Amino acid sequence: MDRTLSRQRLAGALALLGLIAQLVGFTPWADTTQGVSYLFWAAVALLWKDIPKRSRTQAAVLIILSCAMLLLARLGYGADIQWTRVLDGNVFVVAMLIGVSFISLVGSQENTRASGKRLTGSGGILRTWLGVHFLGTILNLSTIFMVGDRIARRRPLSMPQYLALNRGLSSAALWSPFFASMGLVIALAPEVRYGHIALLGFPLALLSGLFTTVELNRRFDLAEVDGFSLSPRSLLMPLCMAAGVMLFHFWLTPTLSIVSIITFLIPAVAVCANLRHGGVQTVKRLRLHTFSRLPAMRGELSLFLAAGLLTTGLSTLVNAAAGENWTLFAHFGTFQAMASFIAITLSALAGLHPIIGISILASVLELGAGEQTLFAFVALSAWSVGTSVGPLSGINLSLQGRYGVGSYAMMRNNFVYAGVMSLLSLGAIAGLGRVGV
């Protein structure tokens, strides 16, 4: 067997073992966080050569900076560092990402079939946005390819279609409990009130779809621009998954976080859905997923783990240099939240993934229980706007790699959208800050 293939398969197996270890950690039997972090980092190390150059460079810079800060904290300030646990950052989020990937084993792309009637014009753009948005709440980045490939069958994608795909998915970060952004903020702010986030984030996401439809209709001739439409049955999966998460969160396992519930629920549903095809076929599909899909997540896994290490390194250095009681803001209120949103969004324009800005912000804050929901909404809204316009975001790099559209062309065409969504987000942040949740 080819060495590269063997290495990738081993990495996939380690990632799966890390997920299993994480699930064991949800029980009272053992604390597996440290073992999970070693398994995930080992998987990334094996896949390091295969990570796209830009993602690998970002991850490498984060790792080097993190190690330098840890060494400076230890040698320069005498900080007591638990070296065996410095790799633990963001393992909950990475486990959730791996768990969510198993949703691809539920059903097939035929479930997202379009209606027989051709959809064009602003109605087609709106339905493309809706399809990507609601499927993307569960399927995440894979939705871009699922929907994009279908509407590209007639002719190559055009800029309005790229923008509808981009904005439909990025806006799901505002409220979806299954998105990596939500996993990150819940890990950083465990006392966040998801209900408040959804009440603000979902309407804001719908405004994104409305603005996209109106703006693209004014800027482009959409008469021959094809859209995408879901059959009603296709929305059952996102709705059922969301209902299942709420069932476990409020009644069956109220002590577990939403991130933890998603991490075990989606793989469990995937296995149960495949058992109707027989045990042998189920094992074959799980094996293919482990050896093919999990190694393909190398860019996401490396970035999230490196960002977690950065959070650990920066917070350790700050605590050592300024004292454990130092924070960037003595109080995280409306002004501080708005300034933080602007800073993270501008860093995304400069090419940094929003996770980096969010992680840095979290590492220099000491959030009270009443401030965590405001912080979470700042992070989610900055993630949504930042990934839509950022030239090096996963969404724009995926569109570039799959369909050839330039990331900087996407950035230029999203400037107005980013400005409008930033103003709406700042207004929502102001309103949430006044409520004082």
Short mmCIF file of C-alpha atoms in Angstrom, two decimals, residues 119-130 213 217 222 225-229:
data_model
loop_
_atom_site.label_atom_id
_atom_site.label_comp_id
_atom_site.label_asym_id
_atom_site.label_seq_id
_atom_site.Cartn_x
_atom_site.Cartn_y
_atom_site.Cartn_z
CA LEU A 119 -35.57 28.43 -11.14
CA THR A 120 -34.05 31.71 -12.28
CA GLY A 121 -34.08 35.36 -11.29
CA SER A 122 -34.27 36.73 -7.76
CA GLY A 123 -36.49 33.81 -6.73
CA GLY A 124 -33.76 31.40 -7.74
CA ILE A 125 -31.15 33.35 -5.76
CA LEU A 126 -33.37 33.41 -2.67
CA ARG A 127 -34.04 29.68 -2.88
CA THR A 128 -30.35 28.98 -3.35
CA TRP A 129 -29.64 30.98 -0.21
CA LEU A 130 -32.39 29.17 1.70
CA THR A 213 -31.72 38.71 -2.91
CA ASN A 217 -31.11 41.55 -8.28
CA LEU A 222 -30.48 37.27 -13.07
CA VAL A 225 -28.98 32.66 -13.45
CA ASP A 226 -30.11 29.26 -12.21
CA GLY A 227 -31.13 28.71 -8.62
CA PHE A 228 -31.52 25.69 -6.36
CA SER A 229 -34.62 24.48 -4.59
#
